[in-house]
Amino acid sequence: GLALATASSGSKNVLLQGVYRDDSRYAFTVGGVVYLSTTAGSETQTQPSATNDVIQVVGIATHADRIYFNPSPDYLTHV
């Protein structure tokens, strides 16, 4: 899931599937695939490529600052 806020304890809101917008963090190419980033807590449109990096699609960019978040249960490990 995608954490919707930073929290160290207590209840947390998590998006399991749907549209998420973040004007300050995203600058995506519309229509591009979005991957889980190697940087904790981030997404990227650059497929991870270093040895042992996990490659997992987490969604599609629907706008420069929006992602249709629908993480794939499949992933690959780059060799």
CSV table of N, CA and C in Angstrom, one decimal:
chain,number,residue,atom,x,y,z
A,1,GLY,N,0.8,-1.2,0.0
A,1,GLY,CA,0.0,0.0,0.0
A,1,GLY,C,0.8,1.2,0.0
A,2,LEU,N,0.2,2.4,-0.2
A,2,LEU,CA,0.9,3.7,-0.3
A,2,LEU,C,0.4,4.4,1.0
A,3,ALA,N,1.4,4.7,1.9
A,3,ALA,CA,1.1,5.5,3.1
A,3,ALA,C,0.7,6.9,2.7
A,4,LEU,N,-0.5,7.4,3.2
A,4,LEU,CA,-1.0,8.7,2.9
A,4,LEU,C,-0.5,9.8,3.8
A,5,ALA,N,0.2,9.4,4.9
A,5,ALA,CA,0.8,10.4,5.8
A,5,ALA,C,1.9,9.7,6.6
A,6,THR,N,2.8,10.6,7.1
A,6,THR,CA,3.9,10.1,7.9
A,6,THR,C,3.3,9.9,9.3
A,7,ALA,N,3.6,8.7,9.9
A,7,ALA,CA,3.2,8.5,11.3
A,7,ALA,C,4.1,7.5,11.9
A,8,SER,N,4.5,7.8,13.2
A,8,SER,CA,5.4,6.9,13.9
A,8,SER,C,4.6,5.8,14.7
A,9,SER,N,3.4,6.1,15.0
A,9,SER,CA,2.6,5.2,15.8
A,9,SER,C,1.1,5.5,15.6
A,10,GLY,N,0.3,4.6,16.1
A,10,GLY,CA,-1.2,4.8,16.0
A,10,GLY,C,-1.7,4.3,14.6
A,11,SER,N,-2.9,4.7,14.3
A,11,SER,CA,-3.5,4.3,13.0
A,11,SER,C,-2.9,5.1,11.9
A,12,LYS,N,-2.9,4.4,10.7
A,12,LYS,CA,-2.3,5.0,9.5
A,12,LYS,C,-3.3,4.8,8.4
A,13,ASN,N,-3.4,5.8,7.5
A,13,ASN,CA,-4.2,5.6,6.3
A,13,ASN,C,-3.3,5.2,5.2
A,14,VAL,N,-3.8,4.1,4.5
A,14,VAL,CA,-3.0,3.5,3.4
A,14,VAL,C,-3.9,3.3,2.2
A,15,LEU,N,-3.4,3.7,1.0
A,15,LEU,CA,-4.1,3.5,-0.2
A,15,LEU,C,-3.7,2.2,-0.8
A,16,LEU,N,-4.7,1.3,-1.0
A,16,LEU,CA,-4.4,0.0,-1.6
A,16,LEU,C,-4.5,0.0,-3.1
A,17,GLN,N,-5.4,0.9,-3.6
A,17,GLN,CA,-5.6,1.0,-5.1
A,17,GLN,C,-6.4,2.3,-5.3
A,18,GLY,N,-6.0,3.1,-6.3
A,18,GLY,CA,-6.7,4.3,-6.6
A,18,GLY,C,-5.8,5.4,-7.0
A,19,VAL,N,-6.4,6.6,-7.2
A,19,VAL,CA,-5.6,7.8,-7.7
A,19,VAL,C,-5.0,8.5,-6.5
A,20,TYR,N,-3.7,8.9,-6.6
A,20,TYR,CA,-3.1,9.6,-5.5
A,20,TYR,C,-2.4,10.9,-6.2
A,21,ARG,N,-2.5,12.0,-5.6
A,21,ARG,CA,-2.0,13.2,-6.1
A,21,ARG,C,-1.0,13.8,-5.1
A,22,ASP,N,0.1,14.3,-5.6
A,22,ASP,CA,1.1,15.0,-4.8
A,22,ASP,C,1.8,16.0,-5.6
A,23,ASP,N,1.4,17.3,-5.5
A,23,ASP,CA,1.9,18.4,-6.3
A,23,ASP,C,3.4,18.7,-6.0
A,24,SER,N,3.8,18.5,-4.8
A,24,SER,CA,5.2,18.8,-4.4
A,24,SER,C,6.2,17.7,-4.7
A,25,ARG,N,5.7,16.5,-4.8
A,25,ARG,CA,6.7,15.4,-5.0
A,25,ARG,C,6.8,14.8,-6.4
A,26,TYR,N,5.8,14.8,-7.1
A,26,TYR,CA,5.7,14.2,-8.4
A,26,TYR,C,6.0,15.2,-9.6
A,27,ALA,N,6.6,14.7,-10.6
A,27,ALA,CA,6.8,15.4,-11.9
A,27,ALA,C,6.9,14.3,-13.0
A,28,PHE,N,5.8,13.5,-13.1
A,28,PHE,CA,5.8,12.3,-13.9
A,28,PHE,C,5.5,12.6,-15.4
A,29,THR,N,5.9,11.7,-16.3
A,29,THR,CA,5.5,11.8,-17.7
A,29,THR,C,4.2,11.0,-17.8
A,30,VAL,N,3.2,11.7,-18.3
A,30,VAL,CA,1.8,11.2,-18.3
A,30,VAL,C,1.8,9.9,-19.2
A,31,GLY,N,1.2,8.9,-18.7
A,31,GLY,CA,1.0,7.6,-19.4
A,31,GLY,C,2.2,6.7,-19.1
A,32,GLY,N,3.2,7.1,-18.4
A,32,GLY,CA,4.4,6.3,-18.1
A,32,GLY,C,4.2,5.4,-17.0
A,33,VAL,N,4.9,4.2,-17.0
A,33,VAL,CA,4.8,3.3,-15.9
A,33,VAL,C,5.6,3.9,-14.7
A,34,VAL,N,5.1,3.6,-13.5
A,34,VAL,CA,5.7,4.1,-12.3
A,34,VAL,C,6.1,2.8,-11.5
A,35,TYR,N,7.4,2.8,-11.1
A,35,TYR,CA,8.0,1.7,-10.4
A,35,TYR,C,8.2,2.1,-8.9
A,36,LEU,N,8.4,1.0,-8.1
A,36,LEU,CA,8.8,1.2,-6.7
A,36,LEU,C,10.3,1.7,-6.8
A,37,SER,N,10.7,2.7,-6.1
A,37,SER,CA,12.0,3.2,-6.1
A,37,SER,C,12.9,2.5,-5.2
A,38,THR,N,14.2,2.6,-5.5
A,38,THR,CA,15.2,2.0,-4.5
A,38,THR,C,15.4,3.0,-3.4
A,39,THR,N,14.9,4.2,-3.4
A,39,THR,CA,14.9,5.1,-2.3
A,39,THR,C,13.6,4.9,-1.5
A,40,ALA,N,13.8,4.6,-0.2
A,40,ALA,CA,12.7,4.3,0.6
A,40,ALA,C,11.6,5.3,0.6
A,41,GLY,N,10.3,4.9,0.4
A,41,GLY,CA,9.2,5.8,0.4
A,41,GLY,C,9.0,6.5,-0.8
A,42,SER,N,9.6,6.1,-1.9
A,42,SER,CA,9.5,6.8,-3.2
A,42,SER,C,9.0,6.0,-4.3
A,43,GLU,N,8.5,6.6,-5.4
A,43,GLU,CA,8.2,6.0,-6.6
A,43,GLU,C,9.0,6.7,-7.7
A,44,THR,N,9.2,6.0,-8.8
A,44,THR,CA,10.0,6.6,-9.9
A,44,THR,C,9.5,6.0,-11.3
A,45,GLN,N,9.8,6.8,-12.3
A,45,GLN,CA,9.5,6.2,-13.7
A,45,GLN,C,10.8,5.7,-14.3
A,46,THR,N,11.9,5.6,-13.6
A,46,THR,CA,13.1,5.0,-14.1
A,46,THR,C,13.2,3.6,-13.5
A,47,GLN,N,13.2,2.6,-14.3
A,47,GLN,CA,13.2,1.2,-13.9
A,47,GLN,C,14.6,1.0,-13.1
A,48,PRO,N,14.5,0.5,-11.9
A,48,PRO,CA,15.8,0.2,-11.2
A,48,PRO,C,16.6,-0.8,-12.0
A,49,SER,N,17.9,-0.5,-12.0
A,49,SER,CA,18.8,-1.3,-12.9
A,49,SER,C,20.1,-1.9,-12.3
A,50,ALA,N,20.3,-1.6,-11.0
A,50,ALA,CA,21.5,-2.1,-10.4
A,50,ALA,C,21.3,-3.6,-10.0
A,51,THR,N,22.4,-4.3,-9.9
A,51,THR,CA,22.3,-5.7,-9.4
A,51,THR,C,21.6,-5.8,-8.1
A,52,ASN,N,20.7,-6.8,-8.1
A,52,ASN,CA,19.8,-7.1,-6.9
A,52,ASN,C,18.7,-6.1,-6.6
A,53,ASP,N,18.5,-5.1,-7.5
A,53,ASP,CA,17.4,-4.1,-7.4
A,53,ASP,C,16.1,-4.9,-7.7
A,54,VAL,N,15.1,-4.6,-6.9
A,54,VAL,CA,13.8,-5.1,-7.2
A,54,VAL,C,13.0,-4.2,-8.2
A,55,ILE,N,12.4,-4.8,-9.2
A,55,ILE,CA,11.7,-4.1,-10.2
A,55,ILE,C,10.2,-4.4,-10.0
A,56,GLN,N,9.4,-3.5,-9.5
A,56,GLN,CA,8.0,-3.7,-9.3
A,56,GLN,C,7.2,-2.5,-9.8
A,57,VAL,N,6.2,-2.8,-10.7
A,57,VAL,CA,5.3,-1.7,-11.2
A,57,VAL,C,4.3,-1.4,-10.1
A,58,VAL,N,4.2,-0.1,-9.8
A,58,VAL,CA,3.2,0.2,-8.8
A,58,VAL,C,2.0,1.1,-9.3
A,59,GLY,N,2.1,1.5,-10.6
A,59,GLY,CA,1.0,2.2,-11.2
A,59,GLY,C,1.4,2.9,-12.5
A,60,ILE,N,0.5,3.8,-12.9
A,60,ILE,CA,0.7,4.5,-14.2
A,60,ILE,C,0.4,6.0,-13.8
A,61,ALA,N,1.3,6.9,-14.4
A,61,ALA,CA,1.1,8.3,-14.2
A,61,ALA,C,-0.1,8.8,-15.1
A,62,THR,N,-1.1,9.3,-14.4
A,62,THR,CA,-2.3,9.9,-15.1
A,62,THR,C,-2.2,11.3,-15.4
A,63,HIS,N,-1.3,12.0,-14.7
A,63,HIS,CA,-1.0,13.4,-14.8
A,63,HIS,C,0.4,13.6,-14.2
A,64,ALA,N,1.0,14.8,-14.4
A,64,ALA,CA,2.3,15.0,-13.9
A,64,ALA,C,2.4,14.8,-12.4
A,65,ASP,N,1.3,15.1,-11.7
A,65,ASP,CA,1.4,15.0,-10.3
A,65,ASP,C,0.4,14.0,-9.7
A,66,ARG,N,-0.1,13.0,-10.6
A,66,ARG,CA,-1.0,12.0,-10.1
A,66,ARG,C,-0.6,10.6,-10.6
A,67,ILE,N,-0.8,9.6,-9.8
A,67,ILE,CA,-0.6,8.3,-10.1
A,67,ILE,C,-1.8,7.4,-9.9
A,68,TYR,N,-2.1,6.5,-10.8
A,68,TYR,CA,-3.1,5.5,-10.6
A,68,TYR,C,-2.4,4.4,-9.9
A,69,PHE,N,-2.5,4.3,-8.6
A,69,PHE,CA,-1.7,3.3,-7.8
A,69,PHE,C,-2.5,2.0,-7.8
A,70,ASN,N,-1.8,1.0,-8.4
A,70,ASN,CA,-2.4,-0.3,-8.5
A,70,ASN,C,-1.2,-1.3,-8.6
A,71,PRO,N,-0.5,-1.5,-7.4
A,71,PRO,CA,0.7,-2.3,-7.4
A,71,PRO,C,0.6,-3.7,-7.9
A,72,SER,N,1.5,-4.1,-8.8
A,72,SER,CA,1.5,-5.5,-9.3
A,72,SER,C,2.0,-6.4,-8.2
A,73,PRO,N,1.4,-7.6,-8.0
A,73,PRO,CA,2.0,-8.6,-7.1
A,73,PRO,C,3.3,-9.2,-7.6
A,74,ASP,N,3.5,-9.0,-8.8
A,74,ASP,CA,4.7,-9.6,-9.4
A,74,ASP,C,5.9,-8.6,-9.3
A,75,TYR,N,7.1,-9.2,-9.2
A,75,TYR,CA,8.3,-8.4,-9.2
A,75,TYR,C,9.5,-9.2,-9.7
A,76,LEU,N,10.5,-8.5,-10.2
A,76,LEU,CA,11.7,-9.2,-10.7
A,76,LEU,C,12.9,-8.6,-9.9
A,77,THR,N,13.9,-9.4,-9.8
A,77,THR,CA,15.2,-8.9,-9.2
A,77,THR,C,16.2,-8.8,-10.3
A,78,HIS,N,16.7,-7.6,-10.5
A,78,HIS,CA,17.7,-7.4,-11.5
A,78,HIS,C,19.0,-8.1,-11.2
A,79,VAL,N,19.5,-8.8,-12.2
A,79,VAL,CA,20.8,-9.5,-12.0
A,79,VAL,C,21.9,-8.9,-12.9
